[in-house]
Every structure is written in structure tokens, then in C-alpha cells.
Amino acid sequence: EYDKMLQLLKKVFKNAMASPTIPILDIRTGLEQLIAKIEHYNILTFTPRMLNSDEYMYHNSIMVALTSYLLGKWHGFQSKDWIPIALGGLLHDIGNVKVDSAILAKPSKLTAAEVEEVRRHTLYGYAILKNTASLNDGSKLCALQHHEREDGSGYPLAVKGDKIHPYAKVIAVADIFHAMTSNRTYKKAQSPYLVLEQVQKESFGKLEPTIVSTFIHKVTQFHHGTIVRLSDNRIGEIIFTDRANPTRPMVNVNGTIVNLAVDRKLFIQEVV
């Protein structure tokens, strides 16, 4: 189902360069078929089979859709919102089709003009989606607002929290998490646990704190028995997660209990 969604999304993004018609029914059907298998999707450990960096945008879109669907559900959105949130996640970056691909793939630092062009993907995306009658307004606003921040420091319009659509607040958290835990042309993937800590730190004032809190507690709570590699390369098994330190569980390494909440120099490098 994932591979089918990937092929469909590539076609949709490619066509969006020329035609403003988005086949929402096909996309929605494909997404619902994928979500029917969501019990096999683990946010912290899922890696697409054939993830090469030039297809990052499509994979990121699908993972953000699945993660946003779960996050919306966990956070108490009504069931009628779950699919529109997932659709908002799937199409949040569609505006990138109008951005010069050489800029998107550039391995070195972007110039100020290039940064401006990349930021326009939010406006381009909204322009592509806004006349799609069968798409929920909240889903369309995810394309425009997923880089807006609670304190008004985001883009493209620098609006504050009460002006950001609730769906876009969910997409923002999922998008940041997947961007930081995926390999890109210009940087390596980071440990999901480290990323959760960064999201927690950076959520003050930037991201909706209750959504961040829901996300961190939910993705870390199922992981007892999970085998992990620590930052000093030792392999161990998660045996206990304290709610106060969800990203720093106790890990059993060959009979030695490492409490990451106490030993702050160490962290979980990867889920094995």
C-alpha cells in the first residue's frame, strides 16, 4: 500500500506543475487503504524500503500523513478530522514542485534569495490546492501554514497561534520530526530520541505545547522490550520509561541498568 501511495503521489506532484486539478478521490482512497494497515506503522522505527534522497519529498509526505493521522487521533480530534488531517499532511509540501529542484537538492548553504524561494513553497502549495472543491479547508491551510509558529516567528505570513489552523499545528510537529530523522542531501538523519528532545525544547513558544506533549508521550510509551543502540555503541533493551523523562528510559545493557534520565551524556542513538 505504501509503494502504491508513493507512485500515486509522484504522479500527482508531477501533474500539479502543469494542471491545477488534484485527483482528491484517488488520493483519499489510496490514503484510506494505507491507513487500514496503520497498526504496522511505528513512528520511531519505520524506514521506507527504498529511501533515496531525491525522493525524500514524497516519502516525507507519506510519513507526515501517517504520523499526523495518529497524532490527531491521540490528541482528541474527532474521528471526522482524522482523514482531513492526514490529507493535509500528504499534500503539505506540494508547493515544492514549483521550486527549482536544484535549490531543493543543494548540498551547501542556501543564499538569502534561495531561502526566500524555498519558503514560497507554502504559498505555491496553497495556490495549487485552494480551488480543489472536494478538499477540506483545513487540509488546504496545512500547505500554507505548516511553517507558521505559535509566537509569530514562522512563515509565510508570520501569524500567531490563534490564527494557525489546528490541523496545521499537528502537521508542523510531524513534519519537523520526520525532517530531522530522515537522511537528506545536506545532512544525516538524527536519532529519533534526540529529535524528540529537541522538539520538546524548541516547542516552547514555537509549537503547540499540548500537541508536542501528546506526541512525545505516545511515541515513547510502547517501547519496553525495544532493542536500542546507545550513543557509546552499546546495545541494550528498554525496560522502563518514566513519564517525567519519556525520551530517557532505563536500558538494560548485559545486566547493567543504564538510567538515561540520570546519565545525561548518553542517549539513544538508534532503535535497532
Coordinates of C-alpha atoms in Angstrom, one line a residue:
E1 CA 0.0 0.0 0.0
Y2 CA 2.9 2.3 0.8
D3 CA 4.5 1.7 -2.6
K4 CA 1.2 2.3 -4.4
M5 CA 0.8 5.6 -2.5
L6 CA 4.3 6.6 -3.4
Q7 CA 3.7 6.0 -7.1
L8 CA 0.4 7.9 -7.0
L9 CA 1.9 10.9 -5.1
K10 CA 4.8 11.2 -7.6
K11 CA 2.2 11.4 -10.4
V12 CA 0.1 13.9 -8.5
F13 CA 3.0 16.2 -7.7
K14 CA 4.3 16.0 -11.3
N15 CA 0.9 16.9 -12.8
A16 CA 0.5 19.7 -10.3
M17 CA 3.3 21.6 -12.1
A18 CA 1.0 22.0 -15.1
S19 CA -2.5 21.2 -14.1
P20 CA -4.4 22.7 -11.1
T21 CA -6.7 19.6 -10.9
I22 CA -5.8 17.4 -8.0
P23 CA -7.5 13.9 -8.0
I24 CA -8.6 14.0 -4.4
L25 CA -10.8 10.9 -4.7
D26 CA -7.9 8.7 -5.8
I27 CA -5.6 10.2 -3.2
R28 CA -8.2 9.8 -0.4
T29 CA -8.9 6.2 -1.5
G30 CA -5.1 5.3 -1.5
L31 CA -4.6 7.0 1.8
E32 CA -7.5 5.1 3.4
Q33 CA -6.2 1.8 2.1
L34 CA -2.8 2.7 3.6
I35 CA -4.3 3.8 6.9
A36 CA -6.2 0.5 7.1
K37 CA -2.7 -1.1 7.7
I38 CA -1.5 1.6 10.2
E39 CA -1.0 -0.9 13.0
H40 CA 2.2 -1.9 11.2
Y41 CA 3.5 1.6 11.2
N42 CA 5.8 2.5 14.1
I43 CA 6.7 6.2 14.0
L44 CA 10.1 5.8 15.8
T45 CA 11.3 2.8 13.8
F46 CA 9.7 3.0 10.3
T47 CA 12.0 3.5 7.4
P48 CA 10.8 3.2 3.8
R49 CA 12.4 0.3 1.9
M50 CA 13.8 2.4 -1.0
L51 CA 14.6 5.7 0.5
N52 CA 16.9 7.7 -1.7
S53 CA 17.4 11.3 -1.0
D54 CA 16.0 12.6 -4.3
E55 CA 12.6 11.0 -3.4
Y56 CA 12.7 12.5 0.1
M57 CA 9.8 14.8 -0.5
Y58 CA 7.4 12.0 -1.4
H59 CA 8.4 9.7 1.5
N60 CA 8.3 12.6 3.9
S61 CA 4.8 13.5 2.7
I62 CA 3.5 9.9 3.3
M63 CA 5.2 9.6 6.7
V64 CA 3.9 13.0 7.8
A65 CA 0.4 11.9 6.7
L66 CA 0.5 8.7 8.7
T67 CA 2.1 10.4 11.8
S68 CA -0.4 13.3 11.6
Y69 CA -3.3 10.8 11.4
L70 CA -2.2 9.1 14.6
L71 CA -1.3 12.3 16.3
G72 CA -4.7 13.8 15.5
K73 CA -6.4 10.7 16.9
W74 CA -4.2 10.6 20.1
H75 CA -4.7 14.3 20.7
G76 CA -8.5 14.0 20.8
F77 CA -9.6 15.4 17.4
Q78 CA -13.0 14.0 16.4
S79 CA -12.9 11.0 14.0
K80 CA -14.2 13.1 11.2
D81 CA -11.0 15.1 11.3
W82 CA -8.5 12.2 11.1
I83 CA -8.5 11.7 7.3
P84 CA -8.6 15.5 6.5
I85 CA -5.6 15.9 8.9
A86 CA -3.8 13.0 7.1
L87 CA -4.6 14.6 3.7
G88 CA -3.2 17.9 4.9
G89 CA 0.0 16.0 5.8
L90 CA 0.1 14.2 2.5
L91 CA -0.2 17.4 0.5
H92 CA 1.6 19.9 2.8
D93 CA 4.7 20.1 0.6
I94 CA 3.1 20.0 -2.8
G95 CA 4.2 23.6 -3.4
N96 CA 7.8 22.3 -3.7
V97 CA 7.0 21.3 -7.3
K98 CA 7.2 25.0 -8.2
V99 CA 10.5 25.5 -6.5
D100 CA 13.7 25.0 -8.6
S101 CA 14.8 21.4 -7.8
A102 CA 18.5 22.4 -7.9
I103 CA 17.8 24.6 -4.8
L104 CA 15.9 21.9 -3.0
A105 CA 18.8 19.4 -3.6
K106 CA 21.6 21.9 -3.0
P107 CA 24.1 20.3 -0.5
S108 CA 25.7 23.6 0.6
K109 CA 24.2 26.6 2.5
L110 CA 21.5 28.4 0.6
T111 CA 21.8 32.1 -0.3
A112 CA 19.2 34.6 1.1
A113 CA 17.4 34.6 -2.2
E114 CA 17.3 30.8 -2.3
V115 CA 15.9 30.6 1.2
E116 CA 13.2 33.1 0.1
E117 CA 12.4 30.9 -2.9
V118 CA 12.2 27.7 -0.7
R119 CA 9.9 29.5 1.7
R120 CA 7.5 30.3 -1.2
H121 CA 6.6 26.6 -1.4
T122 CA 3.9 27.4 1.3
L123 CA 2.3 30.0 -0.9
Y124 CA 2.7 27.8 -4.1
G125 CA 1.1 24.8 -2.3
Y126 CA -1.9 26.8 -1.1
A127 CA -2.4 28.2 -4.6
I128 CA -2.4 24.7 -6.1
L129 CA -4.9 23.4 -3.5
K130 CA -7.2 26.3 -2.8
N131 CA -9.6 25.7 -5.7
T132 CA -9.9 22.0 -5.0
A133 CA -13.6 21.8 -4.0
S134 CA -13.5 18.3 -2.6
L135 CA -10.7 19.1 -0.1
N136 CA -11.4 20.4 3.4
D137 CA -10.3 24.0 4.0
G138 CA -8.2 22.9 7.0
S139 CA -6.3 20.4 4.7
K140 CA -5.6 23.2 2.3
L141 CA -4.3 25.5 5.1
C142 CA -1.8 22.9 6.1
A143 CA 0.2 23.7 2.9
L144 CA 0.1 27.4 3.7
Q145 CA 0.7 27.2 7.5
H146 CA 2.9 24.2 8.4
H147 CA 5.9 26.6 8.9
E148 CA 4.0 29.1 10.9
R149 CA 4.9 29.2 14.6
E150 CA 2.9 30.0 17.8
D151 CA 4.9 33.1 18.6
G152 CA 4.6 34.6 15.1
S153 CA 8.2 33.7 14.1
G154 CA 7.2 31.4 11.2
Y155 CA 6.4 32.0 7.6
P156 CA 5.0 32.9 5.1
L157 CA 2.7 35.3 6.9
A158 CA 4.2 35.3 10.5
V159 CA 0.7 34.7 12.0
K160 CA 0.4 33.8 15.7
G161 CA -1.1 30.7 17.3
D162 CA -4.8 31.6 17.3
K163 CA -4.6 32.3 13.6
I164 CA -3.0 28.9 12.7
H165 CA -5.4 26.1 11.8
P166 CA -5.4 23.2 14.3
Y167 CA -4.6 20.7 11.5
A168 CA -1.5 22.8 10.6
K169 CA -0.3 22.7 14.2
V170 CA -0.4 18.8 14.0
I171 CA 1.4 18.8 10.7
A172 CA 4.1 21.1 12.0
V173 CA 5.1 18.7 14.7
A174 CA 5.0 15.6 12.4
D175 CA 6.9 17.5 9.7
I176 CA 9.7 18.6 12.0
F177 CA 10.1 15.1 13.4
H178 CA 10.4 13.4 10.0
A179 CA 12.6 16.1 8.5
M180 CA 15.1 15.7 11.4
T181 CA 15.1 11.9 11.4
S182 CA 15.5 11.4 7.7
N183 CA 18.7 11.4 5.6
R184 CA 18.8 14.5 3.3
T185 CA 21.3 15.5 0.7
Y186 CA 22.8 18.1 3.0
K187 CA 22.6 16.3 6.4
K188 CA 22.4 12.9 8.1
A189 CA 19.4 11.6 9.9
Q190 CA 19.4 12.2 13.7
S191 CA 18.4 9.8 16.5
P192 CA 14.6 9.9 16.9
Y193 CA 15.1 10.2 20.7
L194 CA 17.4 13.1 20.4
V195 CA 14.9 14.7 17.9
L196 CA 12.1 14.3 20.4
E197 CA 14.2 16.1 23.0
Q198 CA 14.9 18.9 20.6
V199 CA 11.2 19.2 19.6
Q200 CA 10.4 19.3 23.3
K201 CA 12.9 22.1 23.9
E202 CA 12.0 24.0 20.8
S203 CA 8.3 23.7 21.3
F204 CA 8.4 26.5 23.9
G205 CA 6.7 29.3 22.1
K206 CA 7.0 27.8 18.7
L207 CA 4.9 24.6 18.5
E208 CA 1.5 23.9 20.2
P209 CA 2.8 22.5 23.6
T210 CA -0.1 20.2 24.2
I211 CA 0.3 18.5 20.8
V212 CA 4.1 18.1 21.4
S213 CA 3.4 16.6 24.8
T214 CA 0.9 14.1 23.3
F215 CA 3.3 13.2 20.6
I216 CA 6.3 12.5 22.8
H217 CA 4.4 10.5 25.4
K218 CA 2.6 8.4 22.8
V219 CA 5.6 7.5 20.6
T220 CA 7.7 6.6 23.6
Q221 CA 5.3 4.6 25.7
F222 CA 5.1 1.4 23.7
H223 CA 8.8 0.8 23.7
H224 CA 9.5 -1.6 26.6
G225 CA 11.4 -4.5 25.2
T226 CA 12.7 -2.4 22.3
I227 CA 16.3 -3.0 21.4
V228 CA 18.4 0.2 21.1
R229 CA 21.9 1.3 20.4
L230 CA 23.3 3.9 22.8
S231 CA 25.5 6.8 21.8
D232 CA 28.6 4.9 23.1
N233 CA 27.6 2.0 20.7
R234 CA 26.4 -0.4 23.4
I235 CA 23.2 -2.4 22.6
G236 CA 20.5 -2.7 25.2
E237 CA 16.8 -3.2 25.9
I238 CA 14.4 -0.6 27.1
I239 CA 12.9 -1.9 30.4
F240 CA 11.2 1.2 31.9
T241 CA 10.1 4.6 30.7
D242 CA 9.4 7.3 33.3
R243 CA 6.6 9.7 32.3
A244 CA 8.7 12.6 33.5
N245 CA 11.5 11.7 31.1
P246 CA 9.9 9.9 28.2
T247 CA 12.9 10.2 25.9
R248 CA 15.3 8.9 28.6
P249 CA 14.2 5.4 29.6
M250 CA 16.1 2.8 31.6
V251 CA 18.0 0.5 29.4
N252 CA 19.3 -3.0 30.3
V253 CA 22.8 -3.5 28.8
N254 CA 24.0 -7.0 29.5
G255 CA 22.6 -7.0 33.0
T256 CA 23.7 -3.4 33.8
I257 CA 20.8 -0.9 34.1
V258 CA 21.6 2.4 32.4
N259 CA 19.3 5.2 33.6
L260 CA 19.4 7.7 30.8
A261 CA 17.5 10.2 32.9
V262 CA 20.5 10.3 35.3
D263 CA 23.3 9.7 32.8
R264 CA 22.7 12.7 30.6
K265 CA 25.8 12.3 28.5
L266 CA 24.4 9.2 26.9
F267 CA 21.3 9.0 24.7
I268 CA 19.6 6.5 22.4
Q269 CA 21.4 6.7 19.0
E270 CA 19.0 4.4 17.2
V271 CA 16.3 1.9 17.6
V272 CA 17.7 -1.4 16.3

